[in-house]
């Protein structure tokens, strides 16, 4: 019997609020490094906040604070105490509280990034929590991973294949990964990155910026966005 991935949450009213971006993927795939890169690249132009998830610690939030990618108070940590699937898909209350806290403190925000605690290929966000989803794989898992599919790989708005610099070391064929990802994802985009070589995650940041712009045009017809005293990321 297959797992039940039905999302019983309703997408919240999106009028005049930030785009909520969920970033998920297996443990060690580079999710926190990607969040850090997006904050570095977009934090000067967008008013943003971050929510991290760990089971029993605040390790990912602490890493981002030490890295200085955003003002510390803009990074909130959720200790899930359970499987990350539960906190981002089934019982999203703690994450919603954290998102709404950031929006109340610093709003109107342009973007809130919610990072999963890390799980497997079935990890997806509830649409009641995330408006857009990025799923991160890494090359060291082998070039067979994309064709295994799973909701994270097949349904995320963007699939990021990270650590491309490791491909020769693990005998992974990036061409095979690209072909298989396209086969299971259809026309949904796939980007290949090495965050060790590109700390700005430029292609991913450009995709996210485009999604924020589209969101703001759809939700804020007046075009007013990011006009916060002190400037973005202050």
Short mmCIF file of C-alpha atoms in Angstrom, two decimals, residues 46-233:
data_model
loop_
_atom_site.label_atom_id
_atom_site.label_comp_id
_atom_site.label_asym_id
_atom_site.label_seq_id
_atom_site.Cartn_x
_atom_site.Cartn_y
_atom_site.Cartn_z
CA UNK A 46 14.38 41.75 -1.44
CA UNK A 47 12.94 42.08 2.04
CA UNK A 48 13.12 38.50 3.26
CA UNK A 49 13.11 36.10 6.20
CA UNK A 50 14.02 32.46 6.78
CA UNK A 51 12.53 29.59 8.79
CA UNK A 52 14.64 26.47 9.32
CA UNK A 53 13.55 23.01 10.52
CA UNK A 54 15.63 20.57 12.55
CA UNK A 55 14.37 17.67 14.63
CA UNK A 56 15.99 18.45 18.00
CA UNK A 57 18.39 21.33 17.36
CA UNK A 58 18.61 24.77 15.79
CA UNK A 59 21.74 23.82 13.86
CA UNK A 60 20.72 25.08 10.41
CA UNK A 61 19.54 28.43 11.78
CA UNK A 62 22.75 28.75 13.80
CA UNK A 63 24.81 28.08 10.65
CA UNK A 64 22.99 30.82 8.75
CA UNK A 65 23.39 33.29 11.62
CA UNK A 66 27.11 32.58 11.91
CA UNK A 67 27.47 33.03 8.17
CA UNK A 68 25.94 36.50 8.49
CA UNK A 69 23.74 36.07 5.44
CA UNK A 70 20.85 37.96 7.09
CA UNK A 71 20.25 39.89 10.29
CA UNK A 72 19.95 37.25 13.02
CA UNK A 73 16.42 38.21 13.99
CA UNK A 74 15.22 37.43 10.47
CA UNK A 75 16.13 33.74 10.89
CA UNK A 76 13.77 31.63 13.01
CA UNK A 77 14.26 27.97 13.93
CA UNK A 78 11.58 25.32 14.34
CA UNK A 79 12.48 22.21 16.33
CA UNK A 80 10.09 19.68 14.86
CA UNK A 81 10.61 16.86 17.37
CA UNK A 82 9.37 14.50 14.68
CA UNK A 83 9.85 13.42 11.09
CA UNK A 84 10.41 16.49 8.89
CA UNK A 85 7.56 15.31 6.64
CA UNK A 86 5.15 15.97 9.48
CA UNK A 87 6.26 19.53 10.12
CA UNK A 88 6.18 20.69 6.52
CA UNK A 89 3.29 18.66 5.16
CA UNK A 90 1.00 17.25 7.84
CA UNK A 91 1.14 19.46 10.93
CA UNK A 92 2.36 22.78 9.59
CA UNK A 93 1.27 24.89 12.58
CA UNK A 94 4.75 25.56 14.02
CA UNK A 95 6.09 26.63 10.63
CA UNK A 96 3.08 28.81 9.90
CA UNK A 97 3.52 30.49 13.29
CA UNK A 98 7.17 31.21 12.49
CA UNK A 99 6.34 32.57 9.03
CA UNK A 100 3.61 34.80 10.42
CA UNK A 101 5.95 36.03 13.17
CA UNK A 102 8.47 37.16 10.56
CA UNK A 103 5.74 38.84 8.51
CA UNK A 104 4.44 40.66 11.59
CA UNK A 105 7.92 41.86 12.60
CA UNK A 106 9.34 42.86 9.25
CA UNK A 107 6.44 42.99 6.79
CA UNK A 108 5.53 43.56 4.17
CA UNK A 109 8.12 40.96 3.19
CA UNK A 110 8.87 39.95 -0.39
CA UNK A 111 10.02 36.39 0.33
CA UNK A 112 10.00 33.89 3.19
CA UNK A 113 12.18 30.80 2.73
CA UNK A 114 11.21 27.69 4.70
CA UNK A 115 13.90 25.00 4.78
CA UNK A 116 12.93 21.42 5.52
CA UNK A 117 14.88 19.42 8.07
CA UNK A 118 15.88 17.02 5.31
CA UNK A 119 14.32 13.71 4.41
CA UNK A 120 13.96 11.46 1.37
CA UNK A 121 12.47 11.57 -2.13
CA UNK A 122 8.92 11.76 -0.78
CA UNK A 123 9.44 15.05 1.07
CA UNK A 124 7.05 17.71 -0.16
CA UNK A 125 5.59 20.84 1.41
CA UNK A 126 1.93 21.42 2.05
CA UNK A 127 0.52 24.07 -0.27
CA UNK A 128 -0.89 25.55 2.91
CA UNK A 129 2.70 26.42 3.86
CA UNK A 130 4.67 26.90 0.64
CA UNK A 131 3.54 28.64 -2.55
CA UNK A 132 6.58 27.38 -4.48
CA UNK A 133 8.86 24.45 -3.80
CA UNK A 134 12.49 23.68 -4.63
CA UNK A 135 13.77 20.13 -4.23
CA UNK A 136 17.54 19.65 -3.88
CA UNK A 137 19.40 16.49 -4.85
CA UNK A 138 23.15 16.03 -4.87
CA UNK A 139 25.30 14.23 -7.38
CA UNK A 140 27.01 12.09 -4.76
CA UNK A 141 23.79 10.06 -4.43
CA UNK A 142 24.47 8.70 -7.92
CA UNK A 143 23.10 9.47 -11.37
CA UNK A 144 20.23 7.01 -10.84
CA UNK A 145 18.44 9.23 -8.31
CA UNK A 146 16.36 11.43 -10.66
CA UNK A 147 14.82 8.45 -12.45
CA UNK A 148 13.68 7.01 -9.11
CA UNK A 149 11.21 9.87 -9.03
CA UNK A 150 9.17 10.44 -5.91
CA UNK A 151 6.94 13.45 -5.17
CA UNK A 152 9.87 15.71 -4.29
CA UNK A 153 11.64 15.09 -7.59
CA UNK A 154 8.61 15.00 -9.86
CA UNK A 155 6.33 17.73 -8.47
CA UNK A 156 8.61 20.45 -7.09
CA UNK A 157 8.42 23.72 -9.00
CA UNK A 158 12.21 23.60 -9.43
CA UNK A 159 14.60 20.65 -9.12
CA UNK A 160 18.17 21.57 -8.22
CA UNK A 161 20.92 18.99 -8.76
CA UNK A 162 23.77 20.17 -6.55
CA UNK A 163 27.45 19.29 -6.11
CA UNK A 164 28.13 18.85 -9.80
CA UNK A 165 31.84 19.24 -9.03
CA UNK A 166 31.71 15.77 -7.43
CA UNK A 167 30.47 14.02 -10.58
CA UNK A 168 33.91 12.75 -11.71
CA UNK A 169 34.68 11.50 -8.19
CA UNK A 170 31.53 9.39 -7.88
CA UNK A 171 31.36 8.35 -11.55
CA UNK A 172 28.04 10.16 -12.08
CA UNK A 173 26.94 11.13 -15.57
CA UNK A 174 25.34 14.59 -15.50
CA UNK A 175 23.91 14.01 -18.97
CA UNK A 176 22.06 10.92 -17.71
CA UNK A 177 20.76 12.88 -14.73
CA UNK A 178 19.50 15.68 -16.98
CA UNK A 179 17.81 13.21 -19.34
CA UNK A 180 16.13 11.26 -16.55
CA UNK A 181 15.04 14.39 -14.68
CA UNK A 182 13.40 15.71 -17.85
CA UNK A 183 11.65 12.37 -18.36
CA UNK A 184 10.02 12.37 -14.92
CA UNK A 185 9.41 16.13 -14.66
CA UNK A 186 8.09 17.04 -18.07
CA UNK A 187 8.39 20.78 -18.61
CA UNK A 188 9.19 21.64 -14.97
CA UNK A 189 12.65 23.26 -14.75
CA UNK A 190 15.87 21.58 -13.61
CA UNK A 191 19.06 23.44 -12.69
CA UNK A 192 22.53 21.97 -12.08
CA UNK A 193 24.72 23.74 -9.53
CA UNK A 194 27.90 23.54 -7.53
CA UNK A 195 27.57 25.77 -4.49
CA UNK A 196 31.26 25.29 -3.80
CA UNK A 197 32.05 26.90 -7.15
CA UNK A 198 29.19 29.42 -7.27
CA UNK A 199 28.42 30.71 -3.78
CA UNK A 200 25.79 33.04 -5.24
CA UNK A 201 23.73 30.20 -6.76
CA UNK A 202 23.12 32.64 -9.60
CA UNK A 203 20.79 30.50 -11.78
CA UNK A 204 18.64 29.47 -8.80
CA UNK A 205 18.54 33.02 -7.46
CA UNK A 206 17.41 34.28 -10.87
CA UNK A 207 14.58 31.70 -10.90
CA UNK A 208 13.50 32.69 -7.38
CA UNK A 209 13.61 36.40 -8.22
CA UNK A 210 11.41 35.75 -11.24
CA UNK A 211 8.91 33.86 -9.11
CA UNK A 212 8.81 36.72 -6.58
CA UNK A 213 8.17 39.22 -9.36
CA UNK A 214 5.38 37.11 -10.82
CA UNK A 215 3.85 36.64 -7.37
CA UNK A 216 3.92 40.37 -6.65
CA UNK A 217 2.37 41.24 -10.00
CA UNK A 218 -0.42 38.75 -9.37
CA UNK A 219 -1.04 39.55 -5.70
CA UNK A 220 -0.20 43.26 -5.57
CA UNK A 221 -1.68 44.88 -8.66
CA UNK A 222 -0.46 48.28 -7.51
CA UNK A 223 3.10 46.99 -7.89
CA UNK A 224 4.04 48.22 -4.43
CA UNK A 225 6.55 45.79 -2.91
CA UNK A 226 9.51 45.81 -0.59
CA UNK A 227 9.04 49.40 0.59
CA UNK A 228 10.15 48.89 4.18
CA UNK A 229 11.86 51.39 6.40
CA UNK A 230 15.55 50.55 6.60
CA UNK A 231 15.64 48.78 3.26
CA UNK A 232 15.72 45.09 2.34
CA UNK A 233 17.23 42.74 4.88
#
